[in-house]
């Protein structure tokens, strides 16, 4: 504090602590040649913050495990912010995560395919102002690749065969449909259940080249089986 004239002795009462708020402060001149008292307010404001969001891996495949880390730092001073970070996909809340040492971590395997706009918002705390990540942070989620295998078995009953297509992907059990072909001609389209689609058919005598195709969808890629040659007698 400065005095006029400079260097006067004084006493201070009502000195504030370090918490945010407005404090009444009284200053009294104690110099033997001068007298006077001043009353004022001493204000301690909340500290501004900055939040940064990262994701790994980016890009990812559908069903992949994606980890988001939001880091909140104080714009001044050395204190570490506490409180909660809210993560959103567009307007949908993904999670509310408490900060630990200034970081909030969230992992998910259910992000939709495409360009996912993820935001992170720090709600603030007693001594810290809130902050949000810039609009437009993107997490890219690609369709997961598939493989299709076809198994053909004879039921032993008057040229009746069972075709079973098994579809696998990298991370989760695929959904969608499988189309079966005989010599290039469509014979049936069957929905996948637990990664499999089965179809029973009674064939005419002769050579049959059988294939199955996972048709793919917004989450999974298309794939074809190897041809299976069957001679029906």
mmCIF file of C-alpha atoms in Angstrom:
data_model
loop_
_atom_site.group_PDB
_atom_site.id
_atom_site.type_symbol
_atom_site.label_atom_id
_atom_site.label_comp_id
_atom_site.label_asym_id
_atom_site.label_seq_id
_atom_site.Cartn_x
_atom_site.Cartn_y
_atom_site.Cartn_z
ATOM 1 C CA UNK A 1 0.000 0.000 0.000
ATOM 2 C CA UNK A 2 1.190 3.550 -0.691
ATOM 3 C CA UNK A 3 0.651 6.671 1.450
ATOM 4 C CA UNK A 4 0.799 10.394 0.789
ATOM 5 C CA UNK A 5 3.206 11.580 1.988
ATOM 6 C CA UNK A 6 5.074 8.394 1.196
ATOM 7 C CA UNK A 7 6.398 6.180 3.948
ATOM 8 C CA UNK A 8 3.786 6.875 6.616
ATOM 9 C CA UNK A 9 3.233 4.093 9.121
ATOM 10 C CA UNK A 10 -0.245 2.519 9.242
ATOM 11 C CA UNK A 11 -2.239 -0.388 10.625
ATOM 12 C CA UNK A 12 -4.485 -2.708 8.635
ATOM 13 C CA UNK A 13 -7.555 -4.488 9.968
ATOM 14 C CA UNK A 14 -9.967 -6.865 8.319
ATOM 15 C CA UNK A 15 -7.243 -8.288 6.075
ATOM 16 C CA UNK A 16 -8.724 -10.841 3.660
ATOM 17 C CA UNK A 17 -7.737 -14.474 3.430
ATOM 18 C CA UNK A 18 -7.056 -16.225 0.118
ATOM 19 C CA UNK A 19 -10.652 -17.259 -0.640
ATOM 20 C CA UNK A 20 -12.708 -15.691 -3.402
ATOM 21 C CA UNK A 21 -14.922 -12.838 -2.214
ATOM 22 C CA UNK A 22 -15.158 -9.155 -1.261
ATOM 23 C CA UNK A 23 -13.630 -8.103 2.055
ATOM 24 C CA UNK A 24 -14.011 -4.894 4.147
ATOM 25 C CA UNK A 25 -10.579 -3.465 4.939
ATOM 26 C CA UNK A 26 -9.773 -0.560 7.306
ATOM 27 C CA UNK A 27 -6.476 1.325 7.162
ATOM 28 C CA UNK A 28 -5.507 3.707 10.018
ATOM 29 C CA UNK A 29 -2.506 6.035 9.898
ATOM 30 C CA UNK A 30 -0.290 5.531 12.981
ATOM 31 C CA UNK A 31 2.382 8.127 12.165
ATOM 32 C CA UNK A 32 2.766 10.645 15.079
ATOM 33 C CA UNK A 33 2.524 13.627 12.722
ATOM 34 C CA UNK A 34 -0.507 12.530 10.703
ATOM 35 C CA UNK A 35 -3.902 10.989 11.280
ATOM 36 C CA UNK A 36 -6.564 9.450 9.073
ATOM 37 C CA UNK A 37 -8.623 6.394 8.368
ATOM 38 C CA UNK A 38 -9.706 4.788 5.090
ATOM 39 C CA UNK A 39 -12.281 2.041 4.539
ATOM 40 C CA UNK A 40 -12.502 0.067 1.330
ATOM 41 C CA UNK A 41 -13.214 -3.290 -0.277
ATOM 42 C CA UNK A 42 -10.583 -5.840 -1.193
ATOM 43 C CA UNK A 43 -11.889 -8.198 -3.910
ATOM 44 C CA UNK A 44 -10.455 -11.627 -4.762
ATOM 45 C CA UNK A 45 -11.857 -12.876 -8.090
ATOM 46 C CA UNK A 46 -12.138 -16.416 -9.418
ATOM 47 C CA UNK A 47 -9.257 -17.560 -11.596
ATOM 48 C CA UNK A 48 -9.964 -18.119 -15.278
ATOM 49 C CA UNK A 49 -9.339 -21.574 -16.744
ATOM 50 C CA UNK A 50 -8.572 -23.260 -20.055
ATOM 51 C CA UNK A 51 -9.748 -26.748 -21.016
ATOM 52 C CA UNK A 52 -8.151 -28.960 -23.667
ATOM 53 C CA UNK A 53 -9.591 -32.244 -24.970
ATOM 54 C CA UNK A 54 -7.662 -35.103 -26.598
ATOM 55 C CA UNK A 55 -8.805 -38.518 -27.844
ATOM 56 C CA UNK A 56 -6.994 -41.769 -28.595
ATOM 57 C CA UNK A 57 -7.111 -43.357 -31.137
ATOM 58 C CA UNK A 58 -8.306 -40.844 -33.682
ATOM 59 C CA UNK A 59 -9.448 -41.988 -36.166
ATOM 60 C CA UNK A 60 -10.971 -45.144 -34.687
ATOM 61 C CA UNK A 61 -13.059 -48.015 -36.030
ATOM 62 C CA UNK A 62 -16.650 -48.655 -34.971
ATOM 63 C CA UNK A 63 -16.655 -50.539 -31.655
ATOM 64 C CA UNK A 64 -13.075 -49.523 -30.892
ATOM 65 C CA UNK A 65 -12.248 -48.317 -27.380
ATOM 66 C CA UNK A 66 -11.767 -44.535 -27.511
ATOM 67 C CA UNK A 67 -10.348 -42.649 -24.530
ATOM 68 C CA UNK A 68 -10.963 -38.929 -24.005
ATOM 69 C CA UNK A 69 -8.793 -36.863 -21.658
ATOM 70 C CA UNK A 70 -9.887 -33.342 -20.671
ATOM 71 C CA UNK A 71 -7.158 -31.238 -19.049
ATOM 72 C CA UNK A 72 -8.131 -28.093 -17.125
ATOM 73 C CA UNK A 73 -5.473 -25.529 -16.193
ATOM 74 C CA UNK A 74 -5.618 -22.201 -14.337
ATOM 75 C CA UNK A 75 -4.819 -19.112 -16.399
ATOM 76 C CA UNK A 76 -2.839 -17.645 -13.499
ATOM 77 C CA UNK A 77 -1.249 -18.902 -10.322
ATOM 78 C CA UNK A 78 -0.146 -22.439 -9.547
ATOM 79 C CA UNK A 79 -3.357 -23.944 -8.126
ATOM 80 C CA UNK A 80 -4.884 -26.993 -9.838
ATOM 81 C CA UNK A 81 -8.602 -26.714 -10.678
ATOM 82 C CA UNK A 82 -11.077 -29.153 -9.142
ATOM 83 C CA UNK A 83 -14.679 -29.890 -10.050
ATOM 84 C CA UNK A 84 -16.437 -31.691 -12.900
ATOM 85 C CA UNK A 85 -16.115 -31.919 -16.688
ATOM 86 C CA UNK A 86 -19.111 -32.736 -18.911
ATOM 87 C CA UNK A 87 -18.423 -34.510 -22.200
ATOM 88 C CA UNK A 88 -21.015 -34.282 -24.985
ATOM 89 C CA UNK A 89 -21.547 -35.778 -28.417
ATOM 90 C CA UNK A 90 -23.400 -32.922 -30.065
ATOM 91 C CA UNK A 91 -26.136 -32.158 -27.521
ATOM 92 C CA UNK A 92 -26.071 -35.650 -25.956
ATOM 93 C CA UNK A 93 -24.248 -35.997 -22.642
ATOM 94 C CA UNK A 94 -21.722 -38.822 -22.723
ATOM 95 C CA UNK A 95 -20.436 -38.494 -19.168
ATOM 96 C CA UNK A 96 -19.875 -36.214 -16.186
ATOM 97 C CA UNK A 97 -16.375 -36.869 -14.866
ATOM 98 C CA UNK A 98 -14.694 -35.485 -11.740
ATOM 99 C CA UNK A 99 -11.274 -33.904 -12.175
ATOM 100 C CA UNK A 100 -8.293 -35.681 -10.671
ATOM 101 C CA UNK A 101 -5.113 -33.596 -10.624
ATOM 102 C CA UNK A 102 -6.686 -31.374 -13.241
ATOM 103 C CA UNK A 103 -7.693 -34.163 -15.627
ATOM 104 C CA UNK A 104 -10.930 -36.017 -16.429
ATOM 105 C CA UNK A 105 -10.756 -39.320 -18.341
ATOM 106 C CA UNK A 106 -13.602 -41.112 -20.101
ATOM 107 C CA UNK A 107 -13.548 -44.278 -22.236
ATOM 108 C CA UNK A 108 -16.308 -45.538 -24.538
ATOM 109 C CA UNK A 109 -16.866 -48.168 -27.234
ATOM 110 C CA UNK A 110 -20.265 -46.917 -28.455
ATOM 111 C CA UNK A 111 -19.474 -43.887 -30.627
ATOM 112 C CA UNK A 112 -21.395 -43.827 -33.918
ATOM 113 C CA UNK A 113 -19.590 -43.918 -37.230
ATOM 114 C CA UNK A 114 -18.805 -40.653 -39.001
ATOM 115 C CA UNK A 115 -17.440 -37.322 -37.835
ATOM 116 C CA UNK A 116 -18.411 -37.092 -34.164
ATOM 117 C CA UNK A 117 -18.320 -33.594 -32.677
ATOM 118 C CA UNK A 118 -17.205 -33.963 -29.058
ATOM 119 C CA UNK A 119 -17.184 -31.075 -26.588
ATOM 120 C CA UNK A 120 -15.902 -30.769 -23.026
ATOM 121 C CA UNK A 121 -17.192 -28.209 -20.524
ATOM 122 C CA UNK A 122 -15.646 -27.468 -17.129
ATOM 123 C CA UNK A 123 -18.355 -26.315 -14.711
ATOM 124 C CA UNK A 124 -16.024 -24.280 -12.523
ATOM 125 C CA UNK A 125 -15.518 -24.409 -8.750
ATOM 126 C CA UNK A 126 -15.370 -22.134 -5.726
ATOM 127 C CA UNK A 127 -12.126 -20.510 -6.857
ATOM 128 C CA UNK A 128 -12.217 -21.170 -10.621
ATOM 129 C CA UNK A 129 -14.275 -19.981 -13.553
ATOM 130 C CA UNK A 130 -15.698 -22.518 -15.986
ATOM 131 C CA UNK A 131 -14.461 -23.039 -19.560
ATOM 132 C CA UNK A 132 -15.338 -25.007 -22.697
ATOM 133 C CA UNK A 133 -13.448 -26.528 -25.585
ATOM 134 C CA UNK A 134 -13.769 -24.843 -28.993
ATOM 135 C CA UNK A 135 -16.693 -25.953 -31.150
ATOM 136 C CA UNK A 136 -15.726 -28.452 -33.829
ATOM 137 C CA UNK A 137 -13.404 -30.944 -32.090
ATOM 138 C CA UNK A 138 -13.862 -34.101 -34.177
ATOM 139 C CA UNK A 139 -13.521 -37.765 -33.346
ATOM 140 C CA UNK A 140 -13.520 -39.768 -36.575
ATOM 141 C CA UNK A 141 -15.119 -43.228 -36.326
ATOM 142 C CA UNK A 142 -14.830 -45.448 -39.400
ATOM 143 C CA UNK A 143 -16.860 -48.548 -40.258
ATOM 144 C CA UNK A 144 -15.396 -51.730 -38.828
ATOM 145 C CA UNK A 145 -14.132 -54.240 -41.399
ATOM 146 C CA UNK A 146 -15.704 -57.694 -41.669
ATOM 147 C CA UNK A 147 -14.857 -61.158 -42.973
ATOM 148 C CA UNK A 148 -17.421 -63.703 -44.150
ATOM 149 C CA UNK A 149 -17.023 -67.485 -44.197
ATOM 150 C CA UNK A 150 -19.523 -69.917 -45.739
ATOM 151 C CA UNK A 151 -20.127 -73.494 -44.612
ATOM 152 C CA UNK A 152 -22.364 -75.864 -46.644
ATOM 153 C CA UNK A 153 -23.644 -79.095 -45.082
ATOM 154 C CA UNK A 154 -25.882 -81.792 -46.477
ATOM 155 C CA UNK A 155 -28.750 -82.659 -44.175
ATOM 156 C CA UNK A 156 -29.032 -86.192 -45.595
ATOM 157 C CA UNK A 157 -32.578 -85.555 -46.731
ATOM 158 C CA UNK A 158 -33.409 -85.503 -50.446
ATOM 159 C CA UNK A 159 -30.898 -82.865 -51.666
ATOM 160 C CA UNK A 160 -31.599 -80.498 -48.694
ATOM 161 C CA UNK A 161 -28.564 -78.426 -47.737
ATOM 162 C CA UNK A 162 -27.902 -75.904 -44.968
ATOM 163 C CA UNK A 163 -25.825 -72.819 -45.764
ATOM 164 C CA UNK A 164 -24.329 -71.048 -42.756
ATOM 165 C CA UNK A 165 -22.492 -67.736 -43.102
ATOM 166 C CA UNK A 166 -20.316 -66.571 -40.209
ATOM 167 C CA UNK A 167 -19.388 -62.887 -40.138
ATOM 168 C CA UNK A 168 -16.626 -61.537 -37.902
ATOM 169 C CA UNK A 169 -15.314 -58.033 -37.263
ATOM 170 C CA UNK A 170 -12.460 -56.548 -35.287
ATOM 171 C CA UNK A 171 -14.261 -55.251 -32.205
ATOM 172 C CA UNK A 172 -17.904 -56.294 -31.904
ATOM 173 C CA UNK A 173 -20.366 -58.844 -33.275
ATOM 174 C CA UNK A 174 -21.617 -57.547 -36.638
ATOM 175 C CA UNK A 175 -25.262 -56.839 -37.358
ATOM 176 C CA UNK A 176 -27.081 -56.561 -40.684
ATOM 177 C CA UNK A 177 -27.888 -59.074 -43.406
ATOM 178 C CA UNK A 178 -26.204 -61.757 -45.497
ATOM 179 C CA UNK A 179 -27.158 -62.550 -49.087
ATOM 180 C CA UNK A 180 -26.604 -66.076 -50.431
ATOM 181 C CA UNK A 181 -25.816 -66.736 -54.102
ATOM 182 C CA UNK A 182 -25.966 -69.835 -56.292
ATOM 183 C CA UNK A 183 -23.901 -69.544 -59.476
ATOM 184 C CA UNK A 184 -24.107 -65.759 -59.096
ATOM 185 C CA UNK A 185 -27.872 -65.662 -58.646
ATOM 186 C CA UNK A 186 -29.460 -64.406 -55.428
ATOM 187 C CA UNK A 187 -31.289 -67.145 -53.566
ATOM 188 C CA UNK A 188 -31.923 -65.583 -50.129
ATOM 189 C CA UNK A 189 -31.147 -62.655 -47.830
ATOM 190 C CA UNK A 190 -31.042 -63.485 -44.110
ATOM 191 C CA UNK A 191 -30.545 -61.280 -41.025
ATOM 192 C CA UNK A 192 -27.499 -61.901 -38.868
ATOM 193 C CA UNK A 193 -28.052 -63.250 -35.367
ATOM 194 C CA UNK A 194 -25.003 -63.386 -33.093
ATOM 195 C CA UNK A 195 -22.806 -63.062 -36.160
ATOM 196 C CA UNK A 196 -24.399 -65.912 -38.125
ATOM 197 C CA UNK A 197 -27.007 -66.289 -40.863
ATOM 198 C CA UNK A 198 -28.350 -69.699 -41.945
ATOM 199 C CA UNK A 199 -30.493 -70.795 -44.888
ATOM 200 C CA UNK A 200 -31.892 -74.172 -45.911
ATOM 201 C CA UNK A 201 -32.317 -74.987 -49.624
ATOM 202 C CA UNK A 202 -33.178 -78.012 -51.722
ATOM 203 C CA UNK A 203 -30.952 -78.010 -54.812
ATOM 204 C CA UNK A 204 -31.457 -79.391 -58.274
ATOM 205 C CA UNK A 205 -28.962 -81.971 -59.454
ATOM 206 C CA UNK A 206 -25.760 -80.588 -60.876
ATOM 207 C CA UNK A 207 -22.856 -78.300 -59.949
ATOM 208 C CA UNK A 208 -23.502 -75.325 -57.685
ATOM 209 C CA UNK A 209 -21.044 -72.527 -56.846
ATOM 210 C CA UNK A 210 -22.279 -71.038 -53.575
ATOM 211 C CA UNK A 211 -21.189 -67.763 -51.999
ATOM 212 C CA UNK A 212 -22.333 -65.519 -49.170
ATOM 213 C CA UNK A 213 -21.938 -61.752 -48.805
ATOM 214 C CA UNK A 214 -22.229 -59.636 -45.696
ATOM 215 C CA UNK A 215 -24.051 -56.617 -47.105
ATOM 216 C CA UNK A 216 -22.576 -54.112 -44.679
ATOM 217 C CA UNK A 217 -24.316 -51.121 -43.137
ATOM 218 C CA UNK A 218 -23.439 -47.812 -41.517
ATOM 219 C CA UNK A 219 -21.243 -49.584 -38.934
ATOM 220 C CA UNK A 220 -19.737 -52.537 -40.842
ATOM 221 C CA UNK A 221 -18.114 -53.007 -44.240
ATOM 222 C CA UNK A 222 -19.241 -55.454 -46.912
ATOM 223 C CA UNK A 223 -17.351 -58.739 -47.337
ATOM 224 C CA UNK A 224 -17.635 -61.910 -49.430
ATOM 225 C CA UNK A 225 -16.972 -65.533 -48.668
ATOM 226 C CA UNK A 226 -14.877 -67.791 -50.815
ATOM 227 C CA UNK A 227 -16.994 -69.821 -53.277
ATOM 228 C CA UNK A 228 -18.000 -73.281 -52.110
ATOM 229 C CA UNK A 229 -18.521 -75.806 -54.954
ATOM 230 C CA UNK A 230 -21.158 -78.448 -54.336
ATOM 231 C CA UNK A 231 -22.122 -81.311 -56.637
ATOM 232 C CA UNK A 232 -25.713 -82.388 -56.093
ATOM 233 C CA UNK A 233 -26.546 -85.889 -57.325
#
